[in-house]
mmCIF file of C-alpha atoms in Angstrom:
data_model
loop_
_atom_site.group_PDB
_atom_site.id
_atom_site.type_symbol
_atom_site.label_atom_id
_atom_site.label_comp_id
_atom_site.label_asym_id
_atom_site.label_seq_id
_atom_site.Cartn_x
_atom_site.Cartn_y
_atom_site.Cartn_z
ATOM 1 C CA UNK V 29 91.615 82.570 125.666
ATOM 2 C CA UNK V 30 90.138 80.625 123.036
ATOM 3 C CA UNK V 31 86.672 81.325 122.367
ATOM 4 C CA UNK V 32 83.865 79.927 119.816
ATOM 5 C CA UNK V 33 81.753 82.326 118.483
ATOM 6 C CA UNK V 34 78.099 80.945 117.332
ATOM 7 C CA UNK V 35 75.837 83.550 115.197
ATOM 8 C CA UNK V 36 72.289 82.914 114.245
ATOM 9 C CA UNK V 37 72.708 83.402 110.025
ATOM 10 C CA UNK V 38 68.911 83.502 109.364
ATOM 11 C CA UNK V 39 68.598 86.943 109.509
ATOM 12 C CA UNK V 40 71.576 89.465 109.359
ATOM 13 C CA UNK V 41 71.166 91.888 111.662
ATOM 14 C CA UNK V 42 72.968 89.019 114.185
ATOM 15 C CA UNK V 43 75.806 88.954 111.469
ATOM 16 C CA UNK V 44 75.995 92.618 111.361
ATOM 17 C CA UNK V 45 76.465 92.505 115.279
ATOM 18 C CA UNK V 46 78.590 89.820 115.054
ATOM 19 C CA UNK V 47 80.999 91.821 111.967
ATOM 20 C CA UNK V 48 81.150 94.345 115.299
ATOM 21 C CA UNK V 49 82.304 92.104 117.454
ATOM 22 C CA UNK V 50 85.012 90.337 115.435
ATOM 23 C CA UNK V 51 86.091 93.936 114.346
ATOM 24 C CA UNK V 52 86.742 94.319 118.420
ATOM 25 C CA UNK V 53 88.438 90.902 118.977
ATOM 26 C CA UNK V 54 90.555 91.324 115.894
ATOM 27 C CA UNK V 55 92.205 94.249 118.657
ATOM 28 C CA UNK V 56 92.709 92.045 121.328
ATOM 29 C CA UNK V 57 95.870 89.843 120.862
ATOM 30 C CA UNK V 58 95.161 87.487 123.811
ATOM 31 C CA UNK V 59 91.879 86.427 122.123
ATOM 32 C CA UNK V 60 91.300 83.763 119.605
ATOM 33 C CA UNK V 61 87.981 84.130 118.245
ATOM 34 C CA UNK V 62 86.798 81.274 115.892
ATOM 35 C CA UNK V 63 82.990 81.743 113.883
ATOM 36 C CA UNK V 64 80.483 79.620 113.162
ATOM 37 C CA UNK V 65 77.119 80.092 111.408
ATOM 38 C CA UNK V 66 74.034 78.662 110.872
ATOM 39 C CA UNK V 67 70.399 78.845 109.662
ATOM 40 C CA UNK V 68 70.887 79.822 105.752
ATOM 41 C CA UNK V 69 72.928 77.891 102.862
ATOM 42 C CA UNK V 70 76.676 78.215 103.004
ATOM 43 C CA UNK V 71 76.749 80.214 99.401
ATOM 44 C CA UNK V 72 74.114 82.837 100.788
ATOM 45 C CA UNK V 73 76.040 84.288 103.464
ATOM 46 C CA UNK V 74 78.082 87.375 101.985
ATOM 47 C CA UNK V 75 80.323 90.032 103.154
ATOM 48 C CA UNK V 76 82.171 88.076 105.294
ATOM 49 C CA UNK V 77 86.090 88.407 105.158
ATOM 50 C CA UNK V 78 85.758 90.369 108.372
ATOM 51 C CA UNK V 79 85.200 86.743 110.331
ATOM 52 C CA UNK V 80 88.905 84.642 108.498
ATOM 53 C CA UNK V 81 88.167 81.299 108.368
ATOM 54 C CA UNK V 82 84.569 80.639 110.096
ATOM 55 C CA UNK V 83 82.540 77.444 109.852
ATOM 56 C CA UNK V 84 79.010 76.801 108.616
ATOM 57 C CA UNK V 85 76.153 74.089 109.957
ATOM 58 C CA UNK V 86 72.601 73.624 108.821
ATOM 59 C CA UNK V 87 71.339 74.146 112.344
ATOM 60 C CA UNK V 88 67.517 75.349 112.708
ATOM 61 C CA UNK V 89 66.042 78.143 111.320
ATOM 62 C CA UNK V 90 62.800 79.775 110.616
ATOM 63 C CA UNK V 91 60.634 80.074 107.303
ATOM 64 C CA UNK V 92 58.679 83.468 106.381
ATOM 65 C CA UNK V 93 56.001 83.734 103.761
ATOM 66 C CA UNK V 94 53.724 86.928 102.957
ATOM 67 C CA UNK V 95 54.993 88.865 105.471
ATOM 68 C CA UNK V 96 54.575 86.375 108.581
ATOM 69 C CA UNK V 97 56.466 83.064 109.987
ATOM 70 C CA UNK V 98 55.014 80.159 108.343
ATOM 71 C CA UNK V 99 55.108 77.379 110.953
ATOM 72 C CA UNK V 100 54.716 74.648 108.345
ATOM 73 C CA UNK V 101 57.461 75.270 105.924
ATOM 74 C CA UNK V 102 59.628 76.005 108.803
ATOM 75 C CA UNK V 103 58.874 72.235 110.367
ATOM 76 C CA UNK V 104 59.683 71.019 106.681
ATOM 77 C CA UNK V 105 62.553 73.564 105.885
ATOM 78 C CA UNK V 106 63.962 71.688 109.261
ATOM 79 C CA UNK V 107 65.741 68.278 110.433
ATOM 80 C CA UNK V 108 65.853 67.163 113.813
ATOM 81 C CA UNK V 109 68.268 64.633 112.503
ATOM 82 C CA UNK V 110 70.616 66.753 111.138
ATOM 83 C CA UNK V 111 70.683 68.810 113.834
ATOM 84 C CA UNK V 112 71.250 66.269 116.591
ATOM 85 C CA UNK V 113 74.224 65.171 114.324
ATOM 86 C CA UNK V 114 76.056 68.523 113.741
ATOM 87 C CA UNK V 115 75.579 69.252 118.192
ATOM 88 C CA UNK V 116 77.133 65.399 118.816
ATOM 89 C CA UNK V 117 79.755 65.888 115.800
ATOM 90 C CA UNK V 118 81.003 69.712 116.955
ATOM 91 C CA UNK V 119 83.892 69.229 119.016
ATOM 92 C CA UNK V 120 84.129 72.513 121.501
ATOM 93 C CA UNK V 121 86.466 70.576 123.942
ATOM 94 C CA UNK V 122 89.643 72.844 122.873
ATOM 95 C CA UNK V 123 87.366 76.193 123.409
ATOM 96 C CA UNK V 124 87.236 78.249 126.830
ATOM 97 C CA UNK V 125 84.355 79.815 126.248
ATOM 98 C CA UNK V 126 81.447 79.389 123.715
ATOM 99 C CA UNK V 127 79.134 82.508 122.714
ATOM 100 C CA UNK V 128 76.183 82.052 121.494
ATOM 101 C CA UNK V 129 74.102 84.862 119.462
ATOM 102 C CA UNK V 130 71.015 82.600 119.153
ATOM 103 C CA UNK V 131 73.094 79.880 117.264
ATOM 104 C CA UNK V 132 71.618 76.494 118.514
ATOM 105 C CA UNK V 133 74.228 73.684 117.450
ATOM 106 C CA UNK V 134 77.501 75.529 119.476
ATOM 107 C CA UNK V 135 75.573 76.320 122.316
ATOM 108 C CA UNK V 136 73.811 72.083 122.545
ATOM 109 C CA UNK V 137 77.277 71.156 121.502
ATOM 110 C CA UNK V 138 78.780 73.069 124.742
ATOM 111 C CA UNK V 139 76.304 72.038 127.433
ATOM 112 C CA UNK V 140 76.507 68.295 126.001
ATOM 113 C CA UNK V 141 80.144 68.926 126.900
ATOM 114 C CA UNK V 142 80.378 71.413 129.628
ATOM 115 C CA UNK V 143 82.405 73.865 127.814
ATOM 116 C CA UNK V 144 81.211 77.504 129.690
ATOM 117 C CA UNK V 145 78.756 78.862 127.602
ATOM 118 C CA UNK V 146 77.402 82.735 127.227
ATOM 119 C CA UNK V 147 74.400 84.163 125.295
ATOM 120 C CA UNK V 148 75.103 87.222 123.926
ATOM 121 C CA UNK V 149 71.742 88.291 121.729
ATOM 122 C CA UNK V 150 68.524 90.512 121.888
ATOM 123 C CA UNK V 151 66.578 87.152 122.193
ATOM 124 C CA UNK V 152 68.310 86.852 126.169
ATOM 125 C CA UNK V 153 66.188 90.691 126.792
ATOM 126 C CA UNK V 154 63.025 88.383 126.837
ATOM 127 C CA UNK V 155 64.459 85.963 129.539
ATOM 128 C CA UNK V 156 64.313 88.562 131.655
ATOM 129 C CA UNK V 157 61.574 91.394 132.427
ATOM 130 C CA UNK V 158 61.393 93.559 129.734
ATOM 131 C CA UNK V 159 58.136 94.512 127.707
ATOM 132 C CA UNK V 160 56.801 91.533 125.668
ATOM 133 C CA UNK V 161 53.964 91.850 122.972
ATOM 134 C CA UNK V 162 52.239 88.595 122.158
ATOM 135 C CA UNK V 163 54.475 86.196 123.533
ATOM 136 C CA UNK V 164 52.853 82.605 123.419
ATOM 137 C CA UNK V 165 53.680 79.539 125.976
ATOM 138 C CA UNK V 166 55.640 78.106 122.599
ATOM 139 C CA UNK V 167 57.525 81.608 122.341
ATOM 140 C CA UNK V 168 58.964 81.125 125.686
ATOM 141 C CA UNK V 169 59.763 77.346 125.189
ATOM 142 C CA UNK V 170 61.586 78.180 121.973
ATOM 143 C CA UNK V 171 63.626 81.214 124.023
ATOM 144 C CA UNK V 172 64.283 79.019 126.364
ATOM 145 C CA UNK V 173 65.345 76.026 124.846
ATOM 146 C CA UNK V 174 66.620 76.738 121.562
ATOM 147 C CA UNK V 175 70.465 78.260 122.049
ATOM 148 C CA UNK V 176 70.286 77.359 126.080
ATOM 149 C CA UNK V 177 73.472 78.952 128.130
ATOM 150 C CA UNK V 178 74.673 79.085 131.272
ATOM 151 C CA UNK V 179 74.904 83.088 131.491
ATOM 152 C CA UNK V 180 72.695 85.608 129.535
ATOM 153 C CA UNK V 181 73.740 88.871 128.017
ATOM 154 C CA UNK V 182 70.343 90.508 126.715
ATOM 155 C CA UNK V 183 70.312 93.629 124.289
ATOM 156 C CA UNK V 184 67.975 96.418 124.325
ATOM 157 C CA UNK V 185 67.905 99.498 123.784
ATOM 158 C CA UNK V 186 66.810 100.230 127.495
ATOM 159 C CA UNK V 187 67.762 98.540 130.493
ATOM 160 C CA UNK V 188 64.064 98.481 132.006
ATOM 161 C CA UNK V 189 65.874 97.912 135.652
ATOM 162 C CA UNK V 190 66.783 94.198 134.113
ATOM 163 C CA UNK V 191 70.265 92.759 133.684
ATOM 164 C CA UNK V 192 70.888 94.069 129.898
ATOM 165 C CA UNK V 193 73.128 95.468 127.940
ATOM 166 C CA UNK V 194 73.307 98.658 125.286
ATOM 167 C CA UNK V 195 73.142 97.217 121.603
ATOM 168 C CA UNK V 196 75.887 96.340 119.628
ATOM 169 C CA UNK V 197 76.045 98.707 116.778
ATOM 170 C CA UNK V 198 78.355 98.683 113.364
ATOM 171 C CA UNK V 199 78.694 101.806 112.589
ATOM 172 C CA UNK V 200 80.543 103.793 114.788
ATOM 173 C CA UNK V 201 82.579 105.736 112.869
ATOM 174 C CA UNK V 202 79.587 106.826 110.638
ATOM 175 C CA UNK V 203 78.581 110.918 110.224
ATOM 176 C CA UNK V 204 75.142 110.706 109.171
ATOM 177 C CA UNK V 205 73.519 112.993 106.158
ATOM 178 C CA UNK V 206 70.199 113.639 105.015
ATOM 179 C CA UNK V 207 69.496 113.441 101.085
ATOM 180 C CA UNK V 208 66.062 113.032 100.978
ATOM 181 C CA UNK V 209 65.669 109.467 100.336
ATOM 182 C CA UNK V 210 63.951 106.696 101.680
ATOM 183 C CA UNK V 211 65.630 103.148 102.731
ATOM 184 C CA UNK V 212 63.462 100.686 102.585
ATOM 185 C CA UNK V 213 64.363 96.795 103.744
ATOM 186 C CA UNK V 214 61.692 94.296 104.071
ATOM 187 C CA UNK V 215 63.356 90.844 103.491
ATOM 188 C CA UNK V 216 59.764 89.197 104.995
ATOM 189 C CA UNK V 217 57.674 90.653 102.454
ATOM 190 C CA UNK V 218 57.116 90.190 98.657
ATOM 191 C CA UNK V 219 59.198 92.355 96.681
ATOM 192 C CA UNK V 220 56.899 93.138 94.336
ATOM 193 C CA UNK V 221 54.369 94.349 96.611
ATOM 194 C CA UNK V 222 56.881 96.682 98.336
ATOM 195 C CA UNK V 223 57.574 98.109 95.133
ATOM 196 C CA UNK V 224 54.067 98.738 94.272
ATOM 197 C CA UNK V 225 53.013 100.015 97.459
ATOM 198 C CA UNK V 226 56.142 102.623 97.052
ATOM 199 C CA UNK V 227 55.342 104.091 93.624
ATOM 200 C CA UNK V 228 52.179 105.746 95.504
ATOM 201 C CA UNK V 229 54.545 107.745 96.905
ATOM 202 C CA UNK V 230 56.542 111.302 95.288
ATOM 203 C CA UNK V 231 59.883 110.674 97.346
ATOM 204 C CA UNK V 232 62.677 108.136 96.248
ATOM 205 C CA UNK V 233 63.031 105.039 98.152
ATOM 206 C CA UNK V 234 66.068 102.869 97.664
ATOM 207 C CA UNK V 235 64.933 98.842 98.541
ATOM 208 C CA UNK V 236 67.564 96.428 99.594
ATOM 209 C CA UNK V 237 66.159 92.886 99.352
ATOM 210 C CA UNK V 238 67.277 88.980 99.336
ATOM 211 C CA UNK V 239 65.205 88.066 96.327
ATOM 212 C CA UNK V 240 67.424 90.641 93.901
ATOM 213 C CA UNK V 241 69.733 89.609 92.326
ATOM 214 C CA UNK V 242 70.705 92.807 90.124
ATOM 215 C CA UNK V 243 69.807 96.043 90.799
ATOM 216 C CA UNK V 244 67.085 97.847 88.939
ATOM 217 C CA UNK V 245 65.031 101.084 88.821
ATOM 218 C CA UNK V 246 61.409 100.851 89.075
ATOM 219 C CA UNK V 247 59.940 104.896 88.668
ATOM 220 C CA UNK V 248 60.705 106.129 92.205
ATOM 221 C CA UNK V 249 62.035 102.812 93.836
ATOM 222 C CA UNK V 250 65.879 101.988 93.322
ATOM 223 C CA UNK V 251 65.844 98.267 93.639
ATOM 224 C CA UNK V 252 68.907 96.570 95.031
ATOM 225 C CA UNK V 253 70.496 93.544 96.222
ATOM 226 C CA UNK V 254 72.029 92.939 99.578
ATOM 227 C CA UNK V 255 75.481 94.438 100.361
ATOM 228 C CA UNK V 256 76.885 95.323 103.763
ATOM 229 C CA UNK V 257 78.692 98.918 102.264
ATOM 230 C CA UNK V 258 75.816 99.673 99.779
ATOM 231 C CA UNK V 259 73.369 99.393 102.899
ATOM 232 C CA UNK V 260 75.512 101.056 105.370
ATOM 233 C CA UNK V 261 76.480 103.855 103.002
ATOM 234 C CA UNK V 262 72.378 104.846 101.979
ATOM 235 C CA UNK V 263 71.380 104.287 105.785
ATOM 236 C CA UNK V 264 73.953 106.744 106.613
ATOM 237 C CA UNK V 265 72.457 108.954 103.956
ATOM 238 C CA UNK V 266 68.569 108.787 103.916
ATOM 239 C CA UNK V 267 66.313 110.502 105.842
ATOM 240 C CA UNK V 268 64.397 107.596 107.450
ATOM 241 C CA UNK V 269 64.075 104.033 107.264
ATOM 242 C CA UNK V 270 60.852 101.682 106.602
ATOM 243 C CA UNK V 271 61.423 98.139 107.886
ATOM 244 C CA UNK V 272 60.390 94.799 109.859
ATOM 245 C CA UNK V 273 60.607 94.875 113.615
ATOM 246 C CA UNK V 274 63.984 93.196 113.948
ATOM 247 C CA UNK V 275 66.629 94.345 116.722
ATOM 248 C CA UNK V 276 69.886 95.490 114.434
ATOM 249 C CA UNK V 277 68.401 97.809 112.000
ATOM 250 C CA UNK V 278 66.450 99.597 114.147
ATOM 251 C CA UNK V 279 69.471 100.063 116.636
ATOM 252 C CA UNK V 280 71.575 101.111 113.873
ATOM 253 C CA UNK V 281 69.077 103.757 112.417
ATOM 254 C CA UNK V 282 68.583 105.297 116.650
ATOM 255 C CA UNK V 283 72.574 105.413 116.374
ATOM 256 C CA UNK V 284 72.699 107.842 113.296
ATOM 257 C CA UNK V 285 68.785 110.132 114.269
ATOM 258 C CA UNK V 286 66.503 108.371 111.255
ATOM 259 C CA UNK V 287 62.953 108.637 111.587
ATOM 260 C CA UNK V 288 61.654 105.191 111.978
ATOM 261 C CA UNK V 289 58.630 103.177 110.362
ATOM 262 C CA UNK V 290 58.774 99.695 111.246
ATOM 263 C CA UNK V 291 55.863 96.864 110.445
ATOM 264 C CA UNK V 292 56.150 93.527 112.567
ATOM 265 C CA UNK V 293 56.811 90.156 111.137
ATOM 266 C CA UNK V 294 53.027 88.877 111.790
ATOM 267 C CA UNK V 295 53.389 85.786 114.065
ATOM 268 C CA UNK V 296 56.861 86.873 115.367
ATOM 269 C CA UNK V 297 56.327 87.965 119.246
ATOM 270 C CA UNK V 298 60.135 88.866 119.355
ATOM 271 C CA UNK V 299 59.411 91.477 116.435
ATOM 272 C CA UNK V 300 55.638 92.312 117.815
ATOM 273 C CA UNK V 301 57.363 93.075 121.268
ATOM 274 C CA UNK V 302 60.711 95.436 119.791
ATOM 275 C CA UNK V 303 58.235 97.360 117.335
ATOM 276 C CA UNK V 304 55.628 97.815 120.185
ATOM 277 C CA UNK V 305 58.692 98.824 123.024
ATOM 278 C CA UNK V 306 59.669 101.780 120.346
ATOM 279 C CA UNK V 307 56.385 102.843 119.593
ATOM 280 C CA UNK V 308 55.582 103.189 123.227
ATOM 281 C CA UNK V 309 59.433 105.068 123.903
ATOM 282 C CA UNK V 310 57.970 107.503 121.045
ATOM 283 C CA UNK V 311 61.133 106.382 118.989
ATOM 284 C CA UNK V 312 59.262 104.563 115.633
ATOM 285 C CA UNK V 313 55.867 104.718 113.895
ATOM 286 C CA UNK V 314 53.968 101.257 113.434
ATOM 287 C CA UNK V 315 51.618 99.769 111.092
ATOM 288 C CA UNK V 316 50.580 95.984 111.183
ATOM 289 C CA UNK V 317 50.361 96.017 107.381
ATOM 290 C CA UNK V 318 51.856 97.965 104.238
ATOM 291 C CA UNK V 319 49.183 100.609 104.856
ATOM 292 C CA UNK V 320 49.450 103.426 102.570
ATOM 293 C CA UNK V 321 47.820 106.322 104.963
ATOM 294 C CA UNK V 322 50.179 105.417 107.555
ATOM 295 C CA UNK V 323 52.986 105.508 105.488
ATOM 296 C CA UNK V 324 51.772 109.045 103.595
ATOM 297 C CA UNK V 325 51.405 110.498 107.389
ATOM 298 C CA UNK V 326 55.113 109.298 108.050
ATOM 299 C CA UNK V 327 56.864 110.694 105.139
ATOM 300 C CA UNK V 328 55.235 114.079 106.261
ATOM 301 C CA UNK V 329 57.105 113.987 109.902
ATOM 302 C CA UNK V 330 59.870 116.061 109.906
ATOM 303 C CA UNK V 331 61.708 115.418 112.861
ATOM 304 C CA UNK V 332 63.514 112.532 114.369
ATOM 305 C CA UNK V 333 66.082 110.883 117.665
ATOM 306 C CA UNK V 334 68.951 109.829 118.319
ATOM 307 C CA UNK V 335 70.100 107.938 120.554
ATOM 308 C CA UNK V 336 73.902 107.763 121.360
ATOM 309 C CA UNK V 337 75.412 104.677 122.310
ATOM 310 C CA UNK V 338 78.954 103.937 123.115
ATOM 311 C CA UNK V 339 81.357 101.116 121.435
ATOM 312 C CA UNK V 340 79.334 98.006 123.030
ATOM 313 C CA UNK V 341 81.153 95.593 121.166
ATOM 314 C CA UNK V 342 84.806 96.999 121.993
ATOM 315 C CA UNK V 343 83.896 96.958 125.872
ATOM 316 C CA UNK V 344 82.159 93.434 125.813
ATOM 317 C CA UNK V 345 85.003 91.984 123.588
ATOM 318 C CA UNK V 346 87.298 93.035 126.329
ATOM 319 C CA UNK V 347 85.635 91.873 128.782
ATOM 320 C CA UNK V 348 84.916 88.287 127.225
ATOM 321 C CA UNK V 349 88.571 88.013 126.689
ATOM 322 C CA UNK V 350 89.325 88.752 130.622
ATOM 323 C CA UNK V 351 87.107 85.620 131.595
ATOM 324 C CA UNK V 352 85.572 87.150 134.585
ATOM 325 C CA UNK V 353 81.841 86.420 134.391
ATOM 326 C CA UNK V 354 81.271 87.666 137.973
ATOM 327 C CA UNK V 355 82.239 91.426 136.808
ATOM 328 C CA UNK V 356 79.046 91.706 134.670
ATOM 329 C CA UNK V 357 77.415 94.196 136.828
ATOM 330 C CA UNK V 358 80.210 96.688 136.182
ATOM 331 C CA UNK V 359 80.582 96.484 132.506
ATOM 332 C CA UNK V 360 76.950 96.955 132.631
ATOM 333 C CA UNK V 361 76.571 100.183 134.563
ATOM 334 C CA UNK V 362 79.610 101.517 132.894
ATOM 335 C CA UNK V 363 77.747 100.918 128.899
ATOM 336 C CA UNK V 364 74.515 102.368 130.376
ATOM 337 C CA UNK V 365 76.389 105.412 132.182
ATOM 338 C CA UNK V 366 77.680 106.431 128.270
ATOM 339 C CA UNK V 367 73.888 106.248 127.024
ATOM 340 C CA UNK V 368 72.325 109.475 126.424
ATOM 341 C CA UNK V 369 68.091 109.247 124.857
ATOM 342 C CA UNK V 370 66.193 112.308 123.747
ATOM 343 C CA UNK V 371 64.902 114.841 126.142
ATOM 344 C CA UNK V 372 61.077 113.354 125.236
ATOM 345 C CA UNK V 373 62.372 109.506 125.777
ATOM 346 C CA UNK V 374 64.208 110.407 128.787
ATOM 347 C CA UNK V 375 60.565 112.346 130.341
ATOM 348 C CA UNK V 376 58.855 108.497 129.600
ATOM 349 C CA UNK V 377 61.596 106.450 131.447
ATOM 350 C CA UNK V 378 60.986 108.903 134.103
ATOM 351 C CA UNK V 379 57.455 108.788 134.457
ATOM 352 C CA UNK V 380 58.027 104.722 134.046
ATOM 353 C CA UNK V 381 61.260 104.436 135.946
ATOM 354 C CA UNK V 382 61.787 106.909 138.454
ATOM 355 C CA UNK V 383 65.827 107.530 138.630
ATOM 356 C CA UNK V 384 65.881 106.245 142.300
ATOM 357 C CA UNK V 385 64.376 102.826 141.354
ATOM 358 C CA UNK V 386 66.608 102.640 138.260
ATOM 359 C CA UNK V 387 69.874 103.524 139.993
ATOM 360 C CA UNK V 388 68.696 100.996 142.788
ATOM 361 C CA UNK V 389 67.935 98.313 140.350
ATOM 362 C CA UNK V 390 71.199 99.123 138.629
ATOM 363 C CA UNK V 391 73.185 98.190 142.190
ATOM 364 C CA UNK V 392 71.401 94.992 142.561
ATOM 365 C CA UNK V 393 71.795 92.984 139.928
ATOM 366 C CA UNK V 394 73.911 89.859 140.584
ATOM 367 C CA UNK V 395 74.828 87.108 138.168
ATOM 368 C CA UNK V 396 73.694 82.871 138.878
ATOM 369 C CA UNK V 397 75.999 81.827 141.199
ATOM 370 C CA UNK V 398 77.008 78.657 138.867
ATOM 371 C CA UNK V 399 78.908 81.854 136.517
ATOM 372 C CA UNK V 400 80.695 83.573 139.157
ATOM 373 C CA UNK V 401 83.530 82.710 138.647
ATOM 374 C CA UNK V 402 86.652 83.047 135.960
ATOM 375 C CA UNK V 403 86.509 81.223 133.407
ATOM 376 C CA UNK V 404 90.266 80.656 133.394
ATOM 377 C CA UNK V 405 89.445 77.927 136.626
ATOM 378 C CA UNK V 406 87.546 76.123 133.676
#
């Protein structure tokens, strides 16, 4: 089974799910996983021996400024030309399968030439029926058409009776501390500003961000540039996390029982709607701005959740590798079977989704009929 992998690179919570995934294929001997990336530079992508030899493309991305998506330096940050090129110029004829975590160029390049394609991303949650904040007619052209496939594999971190899966975390092996600290990563907003909002504050916040370059102490705010152990090592450490509403973080921080405080990348309905979802599930706190009285009342709570999920990735890579799209269904109800939520989460599904209806739901959820069947007839 030869399969291309496509990751979205503008953000790196899909690289950190992807580092998951090619840490499951590397176990699977049948399964020859090639990478490719795109949305950043080539020379800003780091930490990534885990992936061998992957390829890069330009592809299409999206351009933040002051702490929301800035529609007009994203239409000039992109090229329509460039982009048609690299989808007629990527040859995925030798491939059995292409995945697709919200990488645009593999998955035009597949349907242009009928390679099988699967999404495998948080984005796919919204294609379905599960709660949406803000979501604009654009929003669901751009979900739609951006990285199209024939079969989608959404992430959440609740099923909501829809055809989803568990979220793919990196950090399984992790034992999770508490020291008292603070990590704080909020790649959408100004550095500066972070850093001033955080000396308000008594406790010690460590700041990961993409505009350091060397790290530096600022009173009570260790500043530091990105890196996958550094990260992973304070996250396992801290005692709660303040970030932007993306999908990986978030997941990760559930994983290991860190209080949450997460403010939404203004204009972002993807980020409005996961920030939202958690505040509702009682799992995060939310403010629409840096706002110091929320963030006072936060770093007073005391308690937090966790959520346990099983090894996503290992499961999923195993099932790729089989080629079997029509045995979906059963690799979902086994992930959510190993899911286990707080006693007060588990009281809100129930007064949302009564166990009957979910287990129901659960029984009934059938694939397209254009992906049932295996791959290996392709």
């Amino acid at each position: 089974m030869k399969i291309l992998y496509g990751v979205q690179g503008t953000g790196n919570g899909h690289i950190s799910r992807a580092r998951a995934m090619a840490d499951a294929f590397s176990n699977l001997q049948h399964v020859e996983v090639k990478f490719l990336f795109s949305g950043r530079p080539a020379s800003e992508y780091f930490d990534m021996d885990v992936f061998g030899e992957y390829e890069v493309r330009r592809g299409l991305t999206f351009v933040s400024e002051a702490g929301k998506v800035s529609m007009l330096k994203t239409t000039l940050n992109n090229s329509l030309v460039s982009f048609v090129r690299e989808v007629r110029e990527l040859d995925v004829s030798g491939y059995d399968l292409v995945v697709s975590d919200f990488e645009p160029v593999s998955a035009h390049a597949a349907k242009r030439q009928g390679v099988p394609t699967v999404s495998v991303s948080h984005q796919s949650a919204f294609a379905f029926d599960v709660p949406k904040q803000g979501q604009s007619l654009l929003d669901k052209l751009i979900m739609h058409y951006f990285a199209p496939t024939e079969t989608k594999i959404g992430l959440h971190w609740y099923h909501f009776n829809q055809p989803v899966l568990p979220p793919i975390i990196d950090l399984q092996t992790v034992e999770p501390t508490k020291n008292g600290t603070i990590l704080t990563y909020l790649p959408f907003e100004n550095l500066e500003e972070v850093v001033r909002v955080l000396q308000h504050f008594p406790q010690r916040f460590i700041c990961f961000h993409p505009s350091c370059q060397e790290a530096r102490v600022e009173d009570n705010v260790d500043v530091r540039p990105l890196s996958k152990a550094a990260f992973h090592k304070v996250l396992a450490s801290c005692d709660g996390v303040i970030a932007n509403g993306g999908f990986e973080l978030p997941s990760e921080a559930l994983s290991l029982g860190k209080k949450l405080l997460l403010k939404p990348l203004s204009g972002q309905f993807e980020q409005q709607s996961n920030v939202s979802t958690l505040d509702t599930l009682g799992l995060a706190t939310s403010m629409e701005s840096l706002d110091l009285d929320t963030i006072r009342e936060w770093l007073k709570q005391t308690e937090s959740s966790r959520v346990k999920y099983p090894n996503v990735a290992s499961e999923l890579a195993a099932w790729l590798g089989e080629g079997d799209l029509s045995t979906l269904p059963l690799l979902r109800e086994s992930l959510w079977s190993q899911v286990s939520f707080p006693e007060h989460v588990t009281d809100l599904l129930s007064d949302f989704w009564p166990q009957k209806t979910r287990k129901r739901a659960m029984l009934s959820m059938r694939l397209p009929s254009q992906a049932n069947k295996s791959l290996r007839q392709h």
